[in-house]
CSV table of C-alpha atoms and ligand atoms in Angstrom, one decimal:
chain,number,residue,atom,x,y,z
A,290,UNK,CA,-19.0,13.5,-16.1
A,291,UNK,CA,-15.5,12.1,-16.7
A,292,UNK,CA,-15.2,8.4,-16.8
A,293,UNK,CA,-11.5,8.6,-15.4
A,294,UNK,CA,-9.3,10.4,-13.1
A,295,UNK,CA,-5.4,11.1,-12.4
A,296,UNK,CA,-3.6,9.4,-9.9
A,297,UNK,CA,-0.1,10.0,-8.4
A,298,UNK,CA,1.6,7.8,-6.2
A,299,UNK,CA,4.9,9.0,-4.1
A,300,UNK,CA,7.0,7.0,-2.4
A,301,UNK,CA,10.3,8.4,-0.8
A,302,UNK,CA,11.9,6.8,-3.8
A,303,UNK,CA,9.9,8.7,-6.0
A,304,UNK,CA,7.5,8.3,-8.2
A,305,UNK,CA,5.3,4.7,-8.0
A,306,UNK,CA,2.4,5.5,-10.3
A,307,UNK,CA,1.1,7.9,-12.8
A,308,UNK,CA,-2.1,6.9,-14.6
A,309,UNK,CA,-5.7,8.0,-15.3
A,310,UNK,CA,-7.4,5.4,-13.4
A,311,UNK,CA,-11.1,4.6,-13.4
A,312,UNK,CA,-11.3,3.8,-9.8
A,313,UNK,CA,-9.3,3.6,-6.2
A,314,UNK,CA,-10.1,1.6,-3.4
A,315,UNK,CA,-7.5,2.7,-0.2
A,316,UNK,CA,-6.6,1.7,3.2
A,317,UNK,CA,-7.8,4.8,5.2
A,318,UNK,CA,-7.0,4.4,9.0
A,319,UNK,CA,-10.5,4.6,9.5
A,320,UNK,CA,-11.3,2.1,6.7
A,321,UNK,CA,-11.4,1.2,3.8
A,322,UNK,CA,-12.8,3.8,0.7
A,323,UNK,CA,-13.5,4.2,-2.4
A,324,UNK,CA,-12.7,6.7,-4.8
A,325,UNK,CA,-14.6,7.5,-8.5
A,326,UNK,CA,-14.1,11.0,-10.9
A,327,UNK,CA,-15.6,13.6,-9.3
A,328,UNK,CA,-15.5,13.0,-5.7
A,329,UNK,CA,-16.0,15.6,-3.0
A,330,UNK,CA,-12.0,16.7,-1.9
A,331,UNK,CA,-10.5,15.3,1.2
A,332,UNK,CA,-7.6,14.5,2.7
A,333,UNK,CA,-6.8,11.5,5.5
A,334,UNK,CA,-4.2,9.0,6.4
A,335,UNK,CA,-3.5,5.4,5.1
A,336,UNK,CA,-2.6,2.1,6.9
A,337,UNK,CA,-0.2,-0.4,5.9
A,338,UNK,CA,-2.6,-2.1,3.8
A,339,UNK,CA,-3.6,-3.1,0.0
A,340,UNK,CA,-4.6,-0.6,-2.4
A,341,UNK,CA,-6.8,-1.5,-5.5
A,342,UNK,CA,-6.5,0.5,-8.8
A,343,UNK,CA,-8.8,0.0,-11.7
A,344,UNK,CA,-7.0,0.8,-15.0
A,345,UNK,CA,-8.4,0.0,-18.4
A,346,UNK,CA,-11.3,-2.2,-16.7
A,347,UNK,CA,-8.2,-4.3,-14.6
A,348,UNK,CA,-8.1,-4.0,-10.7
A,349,UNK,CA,-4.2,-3.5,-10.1
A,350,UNK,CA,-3.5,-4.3,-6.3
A,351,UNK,CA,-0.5,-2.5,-4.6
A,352,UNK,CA,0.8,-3.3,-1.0
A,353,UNK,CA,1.4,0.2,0.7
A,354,UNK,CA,2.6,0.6,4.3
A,355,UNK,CA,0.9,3.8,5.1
A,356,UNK,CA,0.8,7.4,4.1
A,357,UNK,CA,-1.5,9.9,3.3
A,358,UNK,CA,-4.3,10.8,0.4
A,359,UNK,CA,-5.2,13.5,-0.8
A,360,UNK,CA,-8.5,13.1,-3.1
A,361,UNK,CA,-10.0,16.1,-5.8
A,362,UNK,CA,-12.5,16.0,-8.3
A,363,UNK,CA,-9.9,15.5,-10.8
A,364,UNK,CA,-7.0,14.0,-9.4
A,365,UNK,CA,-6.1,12.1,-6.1
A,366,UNK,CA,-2.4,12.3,-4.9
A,367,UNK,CA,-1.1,8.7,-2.4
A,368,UNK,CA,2.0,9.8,-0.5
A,369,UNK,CA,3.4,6.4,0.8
A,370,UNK,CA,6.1,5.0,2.9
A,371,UNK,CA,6.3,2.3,0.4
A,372,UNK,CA,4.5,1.3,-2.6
A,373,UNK,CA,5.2,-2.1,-4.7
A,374,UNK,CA,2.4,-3.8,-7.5
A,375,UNK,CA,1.7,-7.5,-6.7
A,376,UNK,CA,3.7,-8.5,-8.9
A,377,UNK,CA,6.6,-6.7,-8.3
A,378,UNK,CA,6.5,-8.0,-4.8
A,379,UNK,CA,9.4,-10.5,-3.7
A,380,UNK,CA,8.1,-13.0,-1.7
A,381,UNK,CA,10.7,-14.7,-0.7
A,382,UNK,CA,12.1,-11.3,0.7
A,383,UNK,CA,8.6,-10.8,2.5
A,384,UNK,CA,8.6,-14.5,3.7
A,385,UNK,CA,11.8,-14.0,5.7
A,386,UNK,CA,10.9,-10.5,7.1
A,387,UNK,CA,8.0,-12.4,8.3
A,388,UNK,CA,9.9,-15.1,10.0
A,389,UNK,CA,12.7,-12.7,11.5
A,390,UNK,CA,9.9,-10.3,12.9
A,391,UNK,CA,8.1,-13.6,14.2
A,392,UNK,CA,11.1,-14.8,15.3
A,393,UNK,CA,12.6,-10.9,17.2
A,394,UNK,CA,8.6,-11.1,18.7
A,395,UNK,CA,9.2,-14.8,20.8
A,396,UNK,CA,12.5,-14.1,21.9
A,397,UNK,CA,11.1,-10.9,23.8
A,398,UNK,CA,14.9,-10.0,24.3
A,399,UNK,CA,15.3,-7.5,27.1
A,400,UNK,CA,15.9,-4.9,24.0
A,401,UNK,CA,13.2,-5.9,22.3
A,402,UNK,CA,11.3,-2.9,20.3
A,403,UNK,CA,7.9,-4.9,20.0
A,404,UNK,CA,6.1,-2.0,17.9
A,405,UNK,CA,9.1,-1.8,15.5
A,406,UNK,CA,8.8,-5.9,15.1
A,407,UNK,CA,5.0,-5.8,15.2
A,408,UNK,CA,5.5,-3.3,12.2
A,409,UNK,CA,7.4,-5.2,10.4
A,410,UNK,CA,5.5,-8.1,10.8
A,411,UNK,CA,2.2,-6.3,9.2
A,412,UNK,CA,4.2,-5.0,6.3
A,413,UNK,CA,5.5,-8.3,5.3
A,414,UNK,CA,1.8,-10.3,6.1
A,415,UNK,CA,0.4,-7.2,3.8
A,416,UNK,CA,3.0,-7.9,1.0
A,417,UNK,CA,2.6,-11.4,1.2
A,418,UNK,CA,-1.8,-11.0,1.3
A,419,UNK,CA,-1.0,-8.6,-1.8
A,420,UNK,CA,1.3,-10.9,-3.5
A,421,UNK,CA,-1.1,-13.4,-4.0
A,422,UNK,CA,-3.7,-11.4,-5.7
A,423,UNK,CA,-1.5,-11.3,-8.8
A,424,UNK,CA,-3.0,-11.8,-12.1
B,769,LIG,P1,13.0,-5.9,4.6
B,769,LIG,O1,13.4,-6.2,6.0
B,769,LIG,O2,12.9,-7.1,3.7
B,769,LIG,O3,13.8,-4.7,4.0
B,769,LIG,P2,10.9,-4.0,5.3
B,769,LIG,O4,9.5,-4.2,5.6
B,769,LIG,O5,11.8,-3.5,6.4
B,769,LIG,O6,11.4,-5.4,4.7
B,769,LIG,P3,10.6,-1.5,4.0
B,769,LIG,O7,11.4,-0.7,4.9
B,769,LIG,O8,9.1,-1.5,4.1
B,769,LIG,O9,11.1,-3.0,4.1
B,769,LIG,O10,10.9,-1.2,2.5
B,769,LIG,C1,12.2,-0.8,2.0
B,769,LIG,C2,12.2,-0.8,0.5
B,769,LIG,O11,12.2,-2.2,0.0
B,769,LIG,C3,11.0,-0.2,-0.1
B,769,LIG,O12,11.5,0.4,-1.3
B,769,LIG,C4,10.1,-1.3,-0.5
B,769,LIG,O13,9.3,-1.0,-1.6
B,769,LIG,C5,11.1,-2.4,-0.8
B,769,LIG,N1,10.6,-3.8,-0.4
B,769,LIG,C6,10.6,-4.3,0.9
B,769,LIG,N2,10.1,-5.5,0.9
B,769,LIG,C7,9.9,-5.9,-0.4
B,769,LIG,C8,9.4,-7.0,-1.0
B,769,LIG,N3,9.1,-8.1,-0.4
B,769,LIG,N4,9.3,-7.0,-2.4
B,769,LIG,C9,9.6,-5.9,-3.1
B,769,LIG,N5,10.0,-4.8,-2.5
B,769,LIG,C10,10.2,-4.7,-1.2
């Protein structure tokens, strides 16, 4: 049985990741799973969420904010809205979409779009979670 497997991930921007890893662990929408060489094939979506990649015995985390997976025996395939390493991750960046997302949320203005601010908010509290997992 192979020890590792292939992994691409696709961000609108283009290409994240390309690695053999040793083992995934993803945000599915209904949970969290793991994925090891040789699994059975299936496809599902991801939530904005952390995504753990072991590489040469290391567990890389990655923030994603949702996608899809699709998983074969020999090769698994993460197409995501975004994709960024922990410690590519600008914190700073993430601490002020944070603030203006809690900030849009307790002004309820009249024009408020409370799913497009509650969005925002979960992709900055997952990049900010993420960011400090960095090794
Ligand atoms: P912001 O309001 O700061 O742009 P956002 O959640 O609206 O945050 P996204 O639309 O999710 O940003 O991402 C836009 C692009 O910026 C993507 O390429 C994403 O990888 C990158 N990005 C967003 N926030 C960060 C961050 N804190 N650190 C590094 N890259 C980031």
């Amino acid at each position: 049985m192979a020890k590792t497997f292939r992994l691409d991930i696709v961000t609108p921007q283009g290409a994240a990741f390309t690695a053999e890893v040793e083992h995934l662990r993803a945000p599915g929408t209904q949970g969290s799973f793991g994925v090891l060489p040789g699994h059975t094939p299936f496809m599902t979506s991801l939530a904005v969420g952390e995504v753990d990649i072991t590489v040469d015995g290391r567990v890389r985390p990655m923030a994603i904010s949702g996608g899809f997976i699709e998983v074969l025996p020999d090769h698994s395939v993460i197409l995501a809205q975004t994709a960024e390493f922990a410690e590519d991750i600008d914190v700073q960046r993430a601490e002020e979409a944070l603030h203006r997302a809690e900030d849009r949320i307790k002004a309820h203005a009249a024009d408020l779009d409370e799913t497009r601010a509650r969005a925002a908010l979960n992709r900055s509290v997952n990049r900010l979670h993420v960011a400090g997992k960095k090794g």
